[in-house]
Coordinates of C-alpha atoms and ligand atoms in Angstrom, one line a residue:
Chain A
M25 CA 31.0 10.7 0.1
L26 CA 28.7 10.4 -3.0
E27 CA 29.9 10.2 -6.5
L28 CA 28.1 9.8 -9.8
N29 CA 30.2 8.8 -12.7
N30 CA 29.0 9.2 -16.3
I31 CA 25.4 8.3 -15.5
D32 CA 22.9 7.8 -18.3
V33 CA 19.2 7.3 -17.7
H34 CA 16.5 6.5 -20.2
Y35 CA 12.7 6.5 -19.9
G36 CA 11.9 4.2 -22.8
V37 CA 13.2 6.3 -25.8
I38 CA 13.6 9.5 -23.8
H39 CA 17.2 10.1 -22.9
A40 CA 16.7 11.9 -19.6
L41 CA 20.2 12.0 -18.2
K42 CA 23.3 12.3 -20.3
N43 CA 26.7 11.4 -18.9
I44 CA 26.1 13.1 -15.5
S45 CA 29.0 13.2 -13.1
L46 CA 28.8 14.9 -9.8
K47 CA 30.3 14.7 -6.3
V48 CA 29.2 15.5 -2.8
E49 CA 31.8 15.6 0.0
K50 CA 31.0 14.9 3.6
G51 CA 29.5 17.8 5.4
E52 CA 28.7 19.9 2.3
I53 CA 25.5 21.4 1.0
V54 CA 25.6 20.8 -2.8
T55 CA 22.8 22.1 -5.0
L56 CA 21.7 21.0 -8.4
I57 CA 19.8 23.7 -10.2
G58 CA 18.0 23.8 -13.5
A59 CA 14.8 24.6 -15.3
N60 CA 11.7 22.4 -15.6
G61 CA 12.3 19.1 -17.1
A62 CA 16.1 19.4 -16.9
G63 CA 16.5 16.1 -15.1
K64 CA 16.9 17.1 -11.5
T65 CA 14.3 14.8 -10.0
T66 CA 15.5 12.0 -12.3
T67 CA 19.0 12.4 -10.8
L68 CA 17.8 12.1 -7.2
R69 CA 15.5 9.2 -8.0
T70 CA 18.4 7.4 -9.7
I71 CA 20.6 7.9 -6.6
S72 CA 17.7 6.6 -4.4
G73 CA 17.4 3.4 -6.5
L74 CA 13.9 4.2 -7.8
I75 CA 15.3 4.3 -11.3
K76 CA 18.2 2.2 -12.6
P77 CA 20.8 4.0 -14.7
S78 CA 21.5 2.5 -18.2
K79 CA 25.1 3.5 -17.9
G80 CA 27.6 4.7 -15.3
T81 CA 28.3 4.1 -11.7
I82 CA 27.2 5.6 -8.3
T83 CA 29.3 5.1 -5.2
F84 CA 28.4 6.1 -1.7
K85 CA 31.2 6.0 1.0
G86 CA 33.3 4.0 -1.4
Q87 CA 30.6 1.3 -2.1
R88 CA 28.9 0.9 -5.4
I89 CA 25.1 1.6 -4.9
D90 CA 23.9 1.7 -8.5
G91 CA 21.8 -1.4 -8.9
A92 CA 20.9 -1.6 -5.2
S93 CA 17.2 -1.5 -4.2
A94 CA 15.7 1.6 -2.7
P95 CA 15.4 0.0 0.8
E96 CA 19.1 -1.0 0.6
I97 CA 20.0 2.6 -0.2
V98 CA 18.0 3.9 2.8
K99 CA 19.8 1.4 4.9
A100 CA 23.2 2.6 3.6
G101 CA 22.4 6.1 4.9
I102 CA 20.7 8.1 2.2
S103 CA 17.2 9.6 2.8
H104 CA 15.2 11.3 0.1
V105 CA 12.6 14.1 0.6
P106 CA 10.8 13.7 -2.6
E107 CA 9.4 16.3 -5.0
G108 CA 5.8 17.2 -3.9
R109 CA 6.5 16.0 -0.4
R110 CA 4.7 12.6 -0.9
I111 CA 3.6 12.3 2.7
F112 CA 1.0 9.5 3.5
P113 CA -2.1 11.6 3.7
D114 CA -4.4 9.0 5.3
M115 CA -1.9 8.2 8.1
T116 CA -1.3 10.4 11.1
V117 CA 1.7 12.7 11.5
R118 CA 3.1 10.3 14.1
E119 CA 2.7 7.3 11.8
N120 CA 4.4 9.2 9.0
L121 CA 7.4 9.8 11.2
E122 CA 7.4 6.2 12.4
L123 CA 7.6 5.1 8.8
G124 CA 10.6 7.2 8.3
A125 CA 12.4 5.0 10.9
F126 CA 11.0 1.8 9.3
L127 CA 14.4 0.1 9.0
R128 CA 15.6 0.9 12.5
K129 CA 15.2 -1.4 15.4
D130 CA 16.5 0.8 18.2
K131 CA 13.2 1.8 19.8
D132 CA 14.5 4.2 22.4
E133 CA 16.6 6.0 19.9
I134 CA 13.7 6.3 17.5
Q135 CA 11.7 7.8 20.3
K136 CA 14.5 10.3 21.0
D137 CA 14.7 11.2 17.3
M138 CA 10.9 11.8 17.2
E139 CA 11.3 14.2 20.1
L140 CA 14.1 16.0 18.2
V141 CA 11.8 16.3 15.1
F142 CA 9.1 17.7 17.3
A143 CA 11.5 20.1 18.9
R144 CA 12.6 21.3 15.4
F145 CA 9.0 21.5 14.1
P146 CA 6.8 22.2 17.2
I147 CA 3.7 22.4 14.9
L148 CA 4.1 18.7 14.1
K149 CA 3.9 17.8 17.8
N150 CA 0.5 19.6 18.1
R151 CA -0.7 17.8 15.0
S152 CA 0.8 14.4 15.8
K153 CA -2.6 12.6 16.0
Q154 CA -4.0 14.3 12.9
N155 CA -4.0 12.8 9.5
A156 CA -1.1 14.2 7.5
G157 CA -3.4 15.1 4.6
T158 CA -5.0 17.8 6.7
L159 CA -1.7 19.7 7.1
S160 CA -0.9 22.9 5.2
G161 CA 1.7 22.8 2.4
G162 CA 4.4 24.2 4.6
E163 CA 3.6 21.8 7.4
Q164 CA 3.6 18.9 5.0
Q165 CA 7.1 20.0 3.8
M166 CA 8.2 20.0 7.5
L167 CA 6.7 16.5 7.9
A168 CA 8.5 15.2 4.8
I169 CA 11.8 16.6 6.1
G170 CA 11.1 15.2 9.6
R171 CA 10.2 11.9 8.2
A172 CA 13.5 11.6 6.2
L173 CA 15.5 12.6 9.3
M174 CA 13.9 9.8 11.3
A175 CA 16.1 7.4 9.3
R176 CA 19.2 9.2 10.7
P177 CA 20.7 9.7 7.3
E178 CA 24.2 10.7 6.6
L179 CA 23.2 12.1 3.2
L180 CA 19.8 13.9 2.7
L181 CA 18.5 14.3 -0.8
M182 CA 16.0 17.2 -1.1
D183 CA 13.8 17.8 -4.2
E184 CA 12.5 21.4 -4.4
P185 CA 11.6 21.9 -0.8
S186 CA 10.6 25.5 -1.6
M187 CA 7.9 24.4 -4.1
G188 CA 4.6 26.1 -3.6
L189 CA 5.6 27.8 -0.4
A190 CA 5.2 31.5 0.5
P191 CA 8.6 33.4 0.5
L192 CA 8.6 33.7 4.3
L193 CA 8.1 30.0 4.7
V194 CA 10.8 29.3 2.1
N195 CA 13.3 31.3 4.2
E196 CA 12.3 29.3 7.3
I197 CA 12.7 26.0 5.5
F198 CA 16.1 27.0 4.2
S199 CA 17.4 28.1 7.5
I200 CA 16.3 24.7 8.9
I201 CA 18.1 23.0 6.0
K202 CA 21.2 24.9 7.0
E203 CA 20.8 24.0 10.6
I204 CA 20.4 20.3 9.7
N205 CA 23.6 20.5 7.7
E206 CA 25.5 22.2 10.6
Q207 CA 24.5 19.4 12.8
G208 CA 26.3 17.0 10.6
T209 CA 24.1 15.8 7.8
T210 CA 25.4 16.2 4.2
I211 CA 22.8 17.6 1.8
L212 CA 22.2 17.4 -1.9
L213 CA 19.6 19.9 -2.7
V214 CA 17.6 20.2 -6.0
E215 CA 16.1 23.6 -6.7
Q216 CA 14.5 25.8 -9.3
N217 CA 14.8 28.7 -6.9
A218 CA 18.5 29.2 -7.8
N219 CA 18.8 32.4 -5.7
I220 CA 18.1 30.9 -2.3
A221 CA 19.7 27.5 -3.2
L222 CA 23.0 29.2 -4.1
S223 CA 22.9 31.3 -1.0
I224 CA 23.3 28.3 1.3
A225 CA 25.2 25.9 -1.0
D226 CA 29.0 25.2 -0.7
R227 CA 29.0 24.0 -4.3
A228 CA 26.6 23.9 -7.1
Y229 CA 25.9 22.2 -10.4
V230 CA 23.7 23.5 -13.2
I231 CA 21.8 20.9 -15.3
E232 CA 20.3 21.6 -18.7
T233 CA 18.3 19.0 -20.7
G234 CA 20.0 16.1 -18.9
S235 CA 23.6 17.4 -18.9
I236 CA 25.7 19.2 -16.4
V237 CA 26.7 22.5 -18.1
L238 CA 28.3 24.4 -15.2
E239 CA 29.8 23.8 -11.8
G240 CA 31.5 25.8 -9.1
S241 CA 31.2 27.2 -5.6
G242 CA 27.9 28.7 -4.5
K243 CA 29.4 32.1 -4.6
E244 CA 31.0 31.8 -8.0
L245 CA 27.7 30.7 -9.6
A246 CA 25.7 33.3 -7.8
N247 CA 27.9 35.9 -9.4
S248 CA 28.2 34.3 -12.8
E249 CA 26.6 36.3 -15.7
Q250 CA 25.4 33.2 -17.4
I251 CA 23.5 32.1 -14.2
K252 CA 22.2 35.5 -13.5
K253 CA 20.7 35.7 -17.0
A254 CA 19.2 32.2 -17.1
Y255 CA 18.1 31.5 -13.5
L256 CA 18.3 34.6 -11.3
G257 CA 16.1 36.9 -13.4
G258 CA 18.8 39.2 -14.8
Chain B
M29 CA -41.2 -8.9 13.1
A30 CA -39.9 -12.3 14.1
E31 CA -39.7 -13.1 10.4
F32 CA -37.8 -10.0 9.7
I33 CA -35.3 -10.7 12.5
Q34 CA -34.9 -14.2 11.2
Q35 CA -34.1 -13.0 7.7
L36 CA -31.7 -10.4 9.2
I37 CA -29.8 -13.1 11.0
N38 CA -29.6 -15.3 7.9
G39 CA -28.5 -12.2 5.9
L40 CA -25.8 -11.3 8.4
S41 CA -24.4 -14.9 8.2
L42 CA -24.2 -14.8 4.5
G43 CA -23.0 -11.2 4.5
S44 CA -20.2 -12.1 6.9
I45 CA -18.9 -14.7 4.4
Y46 CA -19.1 -12.2 1.6
A47 CA -17.2 -9.7 3.7
L48 CA -14.4 -12.1 4.5
I49 CA -14.0 -12.8 0.8
A50 CA -14.4 -9.1 -0.2
L51 CA -11.6 -8.1 2.2
G52 CA -9.1 -10.1 0.1
Y53 CA -10.2 -8.4 -3.1
T54 CA -10.0 -5.0 -1.6
M55 CA -6.6 -5.4 0.0
V56 CA -5.0 -6.8 -3.1
Y57 CA -6.6 -4.1 -5.2
G58 CA -5.5 -1.4 -2.7
I59 CA -1.9 -2.5 -3.0
I60 CA -1.3 -3.5 -6.6
K61 CA -4.5 -2.3 -8.3
L62 CA -5.3 -5.8 -9.6
I63 CA -8.7 -7.4 -9.5
N64 CA -7.7 -10.8 -8.4
F65 CA -10.3 -12.9 -10.1
A66 CA -8.8 -16.1 -8.7
H67 CA -9.7 -15.0 -5.2
G68 CA -13.1 -16.7 -5.3
D69 CA -11.3 -19.9 -6.1
I70 CA -8.9 -19.6 -3.2
Y71 CA -12.0 -19.6 -1.1
M72 CA -13.2 -22.8 -2.8
I73 CA -9.8 -24.4 -2.1
G74 CA -10.2 -23.3 1.5
A75 CA -13.5 -25.2 1.6
Y76 CA -11.8 -28.3 0.2
V77 CA -8.9 -28.2 2.5
G78 CA -11.3 -28.0 5.4
Y79 CA -13.2 -30.9 4.0
I80 CA -10.1 -33.0 3.9
C81 CA -9.1 -32.1 7.4
I82 CA -12.5 -32.9 8.9
K83 CA -13.4 -35.9 6.9
Y84 CA -10.2 -37.7 6.3
L85 CA -7.9 -36.4 9.1
N86 CA -10.7 -36.4 11.7
L87 CA -9.7 -32.9 12.9
G88 CA -12.0 -30.6 14.8
F89 CA -13.4 -27.3 13.5
F90 CA -10.7 -25.0 14.8
P91 CA -7.7 -27.1 13.6
A92 CA -9.3 -27.4 10.2
L93 CA -9.9 -23.7 10.1
I94 CA -6.3 -22.9 10.9
I95 CA -4.9 -25.4 8.4
S96 CA -7.2 -24.2 5.8
M97 CA -6.2 -20.5 6.4
I98 CA -2.5 -21.4 6.4
T99 CA -2.8 -23.4 3.1
C100 CA -4.7 -20.6 1.4
S101 CA -2.2 -18.0 2.5
L102 CA 0.6 -20.1 1.1
L103 CA -1.4 -20.6 -2.1
G104 CA -2.0 -16.8 -2.3
I105 CA 1.7 -16.1 -1.9
I106 CA 2.7 -18.7 -4.6
I107 CA 0.1 -17.4 -7.1
E108 CA 1.3 -13.9 -6.7
K109 CA 5.0 -14.9 -7.1
I110 CA 4.4 -17.1 -10.1
A111 CA 1.5 -15.4 -12.0
Y112 CA 1.3 -11.7 -11.0
K113 CA 4.8 -10.6 -10.0
P114 CA 6.2 -11.0 -13.5
L115 CA 3.4 -8.7 -14.7
R116 CA 4.0 -6.0 -12.2
N117 CA 4.8 -3.5 -14.9
A118 CA 2.5 -4.9 -17.6
T119 CA -0.8 -3.4 -18.6
R120 CA -3.8 -3.8 -16.3
I121 CA -5.6 -5.9 -18.9
A122 CA -2.8 -8.4 -19.2
A123 CA -2.8 -8.8 -15.4
L124 CA -6.6 -9.2 -15.4
I125 CA -6.5 -11.9 -18.1
T126 CA -3.8 -13.7 -16.1
A127 CA -6.0 -13.6 -13.0
I128 CA -8.9 -15.2 -15.0
A129 CA -6.5 -17.9 -16.2
V130 CA -5.4 -18.6 -12.7
S131 CA -9.0 -18.8 -11.7
L132 CA -9.7 -21.4 -14.4
F133 CA -6.6 -23.3 -13.5
L134 CA -7.6 -23.6 -9.9
E135 CA -11.1 -24.7 -10.7
Y136 CA -10.2 -27.3 -13.2
T137 CA -7.2 -28.6 -11.2
T138 CA -9.6 -29.2 -8.3
M139 CA -12.1 -30.8 -10.6
F140 CA -9.3 -33.1 -11.9
I141 CA -8.2 -34.1 -8.5
A142 CA -11.4 -34.1 -6.5
G143 CA -13.9 -34.8 -9.3
A144 CA -16.7 -32.5 -10.4
T145 CA -19.2 -34.0 -8.0
V146 CA -20.9 -32.0 -5.3
R147 CA -19.6 -33.2 -1.9
T148 CA -21.5 -33.2 1.3
Y149 CA -19.7 -31.4 4.1
P150 CA -19.3 -33.3 7.3
Q151 CA -21.5 -31.8 10.0
I152 CA -18.9 -31.3 12.6
L153 CA -20.7 -28.8 14.7
G154 CA -23.8 -31.0 15.1
N155 CA -27.4 -29.9 14.9
I156 CA -27.8 -27.5 17.8
T157 CA -30.2 -24.6 17.5
F158 CA -31.1 -21.7 19.8
K159 CA -34.4 -19.8 20.1
P160 CA -33.5 -16.3 21.3
M161 CA -37.2 -15.3 20.8
E162 CA -40.5 -16.6 19.5
G163 CA -40.2 -17.6 15.9
V164 CA -36.5 -16.9 15.6
I165 CA -34.0 -19.7 15.2
V166 CA -30.2 -19.3 15.3
N167 CA -28.2 -22.4 14.6
I168 CA -24.8 -23.3 15.8
Q169 CA -23.3 -22.8 12.4
Q170 CA -24.4 -19.2 12.3
I171 CA -22.9 -18.6 15.8
F172 CA -19.6 -19.9 14.6
I173 CA -19.8 -17.7 11.5
F174 CA -20.4 -14.6 13.6
A175 CA -17.7 -15.5 16.1
V176 CA -15.1 -16.3 13.6
T177 CA -15.8 -13.3 11.5
I178 CA -15.7 -10.9 14.5
V179 CA -12.4 -12.4 15.7
L180 CA -10.8 -12.3 12.3
M181 CA -12.0 -8.7 11.7
T182 CA -10.5 -7.6 15.0
V183 CA -7.2 -9.3 14.3
L184 CA -7.1 -7.7 10.8
Q185 CA -7.9 -4.3 12.3
F186 CA -5.0 -4.8 14.8
I187 CA -2.6 -5.9 12.1
V188 CA -3.4 -3.1 9.7
H189 CA -3.3 -0.3 12.3
K190 CA -1.0 -1.4 15.0
T191 CA 1.8 -3.5 13.5
K192 CA 4.7 -2.5 11.4
V193 CA 3.6 -4.8 8.6
G194 CA 0.2 -3.2 8.6
K195 CA 1.6 0.3 8.5
A196 CA 3.8 -0.7 5.6
M197 CA 0.8 -2.1 3.8
R198 CA -1.1 1.1 4.2
A199 CA 2.0 3.1 3.1
V200 CA 2.5 1.0 0.0
S201 CA -1.2 1.2 -1.0
S202 CA -1.1 5.0 -0.5
D203 CA 2.2 5.7 -2.4
K204 CA 4.5 2.9 -3.6
D205 CA 7.5 5.1 -4.4
A206 CA 7.3 7.0 -1.2
A207 CA 7.0 3.8 0.7
Q208 CA 10.2 2.5 -0.9
L209 CA 12.0 5.7 0.1
M210 CA 11.1 4.8 3.7
G211 CA 13.0 1.5 3.2
I212 CA 9.9 -0.6 2.8
N213 CA 10.4 -3.7 0.7
T214 CA 7.2 -3.5 -1.5
D215 CA 7.6 -7.1 -2.8
K216 CA 7.4 -8.4 0.8
V217 CA 4.5 -6.3 1.7
I218 CA 2.6 -7.5 -1.4
S219 CA 3.3 -11.1 -0.4
Y220 CA 1.9 -10.4 3.1
T221 CA -1.2 -8.8 1.6
F222 CA -1.9 -11.9 -0.5
A223 CA -1.2 -14.1 2.5
I224 CA -3.7 -12.3 4.7
G225 CA -6.4 -11.8 2.1
S226 CA -6.2 -15.5 1.1
A227 CA -6.3 -16.7 4.7
L228 CA -9.5 -14.8 5.2
A229 CA -10.9 -16.4 2.0
G230 CA -9.9 -19.8 3.3
A231 CA -11.8 -19.2 6.5
A232 CA -14.9 -18.1 4.5
G233 CA -14.6 -21.4 2.5
I234 CA -14.8 -23.6 5.5
L235 CA -17.6 -21.6 7.0
V236 CA -19.6 -21.9 3.9
G237 CA -19.0 -25.6 3.8
I238 CA -20.5 -26.1 7.3
Y239 CA -23.3 -23.6 6.7
Y240 CA -24.6 -24.9 3.3
N241 CA -23.4 -28.5 3.7
T242 CA -22.1 -28.8 0.1
I243 CA -19.1 -27.9 -1.8
N244 CA -18.0 -28.2 -5.5
P245 CA -15.1 -27.0 -7.6
L246 CA -17.1 -24.2 -9.1
M247 CA -18.5 -22.9 -5.9
G248 CA -16.2 -19.9 -5.8
M249 CA -17.5 -18.3 -9.0
L250 CA -20.6 -16.6 -7.9
P251 CA -19.7 -15.7 -4.3
G252 CA -16.4 -14.5 -5.7
L253 CA -18.2 -12.2 -8.1
K254 CA -20.5 -11.0 -5.3
A255 CA -17.7 -10.4 -3.0
F256 CA -16.0 -8.3 -5.7
V257 CA -19.3 -6.4 -6.1
A258 CA -19.3 -5.9 -2.3
A259 CA -15.8 -4.5 -2.4
V260 CA -16.7 -2.1 -5.2
F261 CA -19.9 -1.2 -3.4
G262 CA -18.0 -0.3 -0.2
G263 CA -15.2 1.5 -2.1
I264 CA -12.5 -0.7 -3.5
G265 CA -9.2 -0.6 -1.7
I266 CA -10.9 0.5 1.6
I267 CA -11.0 -2.2 4.3
P268 CA -14.1 -1.1 6.2
G269 CA -15.8 -0.6 2.9
A270 CA -15.4 -4.3 2.1
L271 CA -17.0 -5.2 5.4
I272 CA -20.0 -2.9 5.0
G273 CA -20.4 -4.0 1.3
G274 CA -20.3 -7.7 2.2
I275 CA -22.8 -7.4 4.9
T276 CA -25.1 -5.2 2.9
I277 CA -25.1 -7.6 -0.1
G278 CA -25.7 -10.6 2.1
V279 CA -28.7 -8.9 3.9
I280 CA -30.2 -7.6 0.7
E281 CA -29.9 -11.0 -1.0
T282 CA -31.5 -12.8 1.9
M283 CA -34.3 -10.2 2.3
V284 CA -35.1 -10.4 -1.4
S285 CA -35.4 -14.1 -1.4
G286 CA -37.3 -14.1 1.9
Y287 CA -39.9 -11.5 0.9
G288 CA -39.8 -11.6 -2.8
S289 CA -38.4 -14.3 -5.0
S290 CA -35.0 -15.9 -4.9
L291 CA -35.0 -15.5 -8.6
Y292 CA -34.4 -11.8 -8.2
K293 CA -31.9 -11.9 -5.4
D294 CA -28.8 -11.4 -7.5
A295 CA -30.5 -8.9 -9.8
V296 CA -31.5 -6.7 -6.9
A297 CA -28.0 -6.8 -5.4
F298 CA -26.5 -5.8 -8.7
A299 CA -29.2 -3.1 -9.3
I300 CA -28.3 -1.6 -5.9
L301 CA -24.6 -1.7 -6.8
I302 CA -25.3 0.2 -10.0
L303 CA -27.4 2.8 -8.1
V304 CA -24.6 3.4 -5.6
L305 CA -22.0 3.7 -8.3
L306 CA -24.2 6.2 -10.2
I307 CA -24.5 8.4 -7.1
K308 CA -21.1 7.8 -5.8
P309 CA -18.7 6.4 -8.4
S310 CA -16.0 5.6 -5.9
G311 CA -18.3 3.5 -3.7
L312 CA -19.9 4.0 -0.3
L313 CA -16.7 4.9 1.6
G314 CA -14.6 5.9 -1.4
K315 CA -13.1 9.4 -1.7
N316 CA -14.0 10.9 -5.0
T317 CA -11.0 13.1 -5.1
R318 CA -8.3 10.6 -4.3
E319 CA -7.9 9.0 -7.7
K320 CA -4.3 9.6 -8.6
V321 CA -2.8 9.7 -12.0
Ligands
ATP19 N1 8.3 8.6 -15.8 C1 8.7 9.3 -16.8 N2 8.5 8.8 -18.1 C2 9.0 9.4 -19.2 N3 9.6 10.6 -19.1 C3 9.9 11.1 -17.9 C4 9.4 10.5 -16.7 N4 9.8 11.3 -15.7 C5 10.5 12.3 -16.2 N5 10.5 12.2 -17.6 C6 11.2 13.2 -18.5 O1 12.5 13.3 -18.1 C7 13.0 14.6 -18.2 C8 13.5 15.1 -16.9 O2 12.4 15.1 -15.9 P1 12.7 15.5 -14.4 O3 11.4 15.2 -13.7 O4 13.9 14.8 -13.9 O5 12.9 17.0 -14.4 P2 13.1 18.1 -13.3 O6 14.4 18.8 -13.6 O7 12.9 17.5 -12.0 O8 11.9 19.1 -13.6 P3 11.0 19.9 -12.6 O9 11.7 21.1 -12.2 O10 9.8 20.3 -13.4 O11 10.6 19.1 -11.4 C9 11.8 15.4 -18.7 O12 11.9 15.6 -20.1 C10 10.6 14.6 -18.3 O13 9.5 14.8 -19.3
MG20 MG1 11.6 17.7 -10.5

């Protein structure tokens, strides 16, 4: 469904991604794990069209999307839950969700999807008229996920959804991610929390200083000595 | 008391005009963090377009107002596309210098075409006055200023809060990348912002023409500066702030010239600005914590 081929990204003189190739098949959960500054966020931002690669190609459902603008990529069916949630704090919860459906014109269906998001995250329904900035960290993460779902994506990019959340909440968010996947959305998940990411992933890639150094099924990597040492705390 | 009410009415008239100009400053700043120093000159162009409509095309006030607003919004869009868009990723100082260049360009182009002379605005609304109470006079021009300002503010409020474009504008000004991830075309939203802000300035231009009777190619400089001050005073980037800032500066200016000396009116307005910024650096309605890196 999604394929990155030999992608290079530069920030000025900084060579942030080096010859990255990865694949996500329809229906999968694929995770990209790595330490701080490895290039995980850069990879997702490149897929989303916020950064242009200096080399390589990206295809989505057989179409080239490198070089497309961010709105075009949303339109093609890719939504991105960014690192740090990036909700609109001075707008209400409902307005945030409406913005998620910005490119859609099917009013009735949008309303239905909003109800689905509220059913999935009941707390958002109670807070729908409240400014999003007043939500707790966990609630903001739910809003960011709900907002991305409002675009009815085929592929959902998620950047460290566990960041800054208590362990119990992390489990909740991850079971929701699994549920979203089971209902038909393909997921590319970036995490530092390798443990939990590998537990739900079909396949995984490990990125170190801008290069993919390892790939395999979620199970394989969870049992790999190299991964245990570097990312799973022994 | 009557004297005070009279000054207040005069102050509100002037303040409404500052507020209309200040809104354009604040909306543009909110969305691309640029202080558009050419904004005062768009207001001047609005006054000239109104002048042409009334004097040479024999149009009434409202058609002239609409044409002037449309012309200014097109001008705003063109200026953004030609002068500012190429500098989107340049340093702020480069963009600021460009804005000053655009300002000078508009002033001297107008001077070249229309001449440097002060022109007398046609008195299209006539010379009607009202006496709501003993010693207080409200003229028809002031009533039009209030009415037009209130209608435009209501429309603006509606656009910003209820329409898709307005929501996109708020999203872009809050977080440009996140807005793009929603599928919002930021270039389009920036164009809309320039269009709306410039249309408001155009309206202010024609209102000033009928209120003060005269226009000239440099008339945008000082009111532009004061409207900028008003926007900063209210909290730059915040729409209600521009409204409050504009009205406040207009009222202070009028009161100082009414009760003190008109020599000090600008000095007092700026002194109050400095005071507000010392106490609250982000302006009256600004949030101190929101400054992002
Ligand atoms: N806007 C930028 N300008 C310059 N360098 C950048 C920029 N953004 C990221 N980098 C650099 O690119 C590299 C990869 O950063 P990236 O944010 O993709 O890492 P990450 O894997 O997401 O890290 P984290 O786990 O901390 O979020 C880092 O060395 C970072 O310093
Ligand atoms: Mg990151």
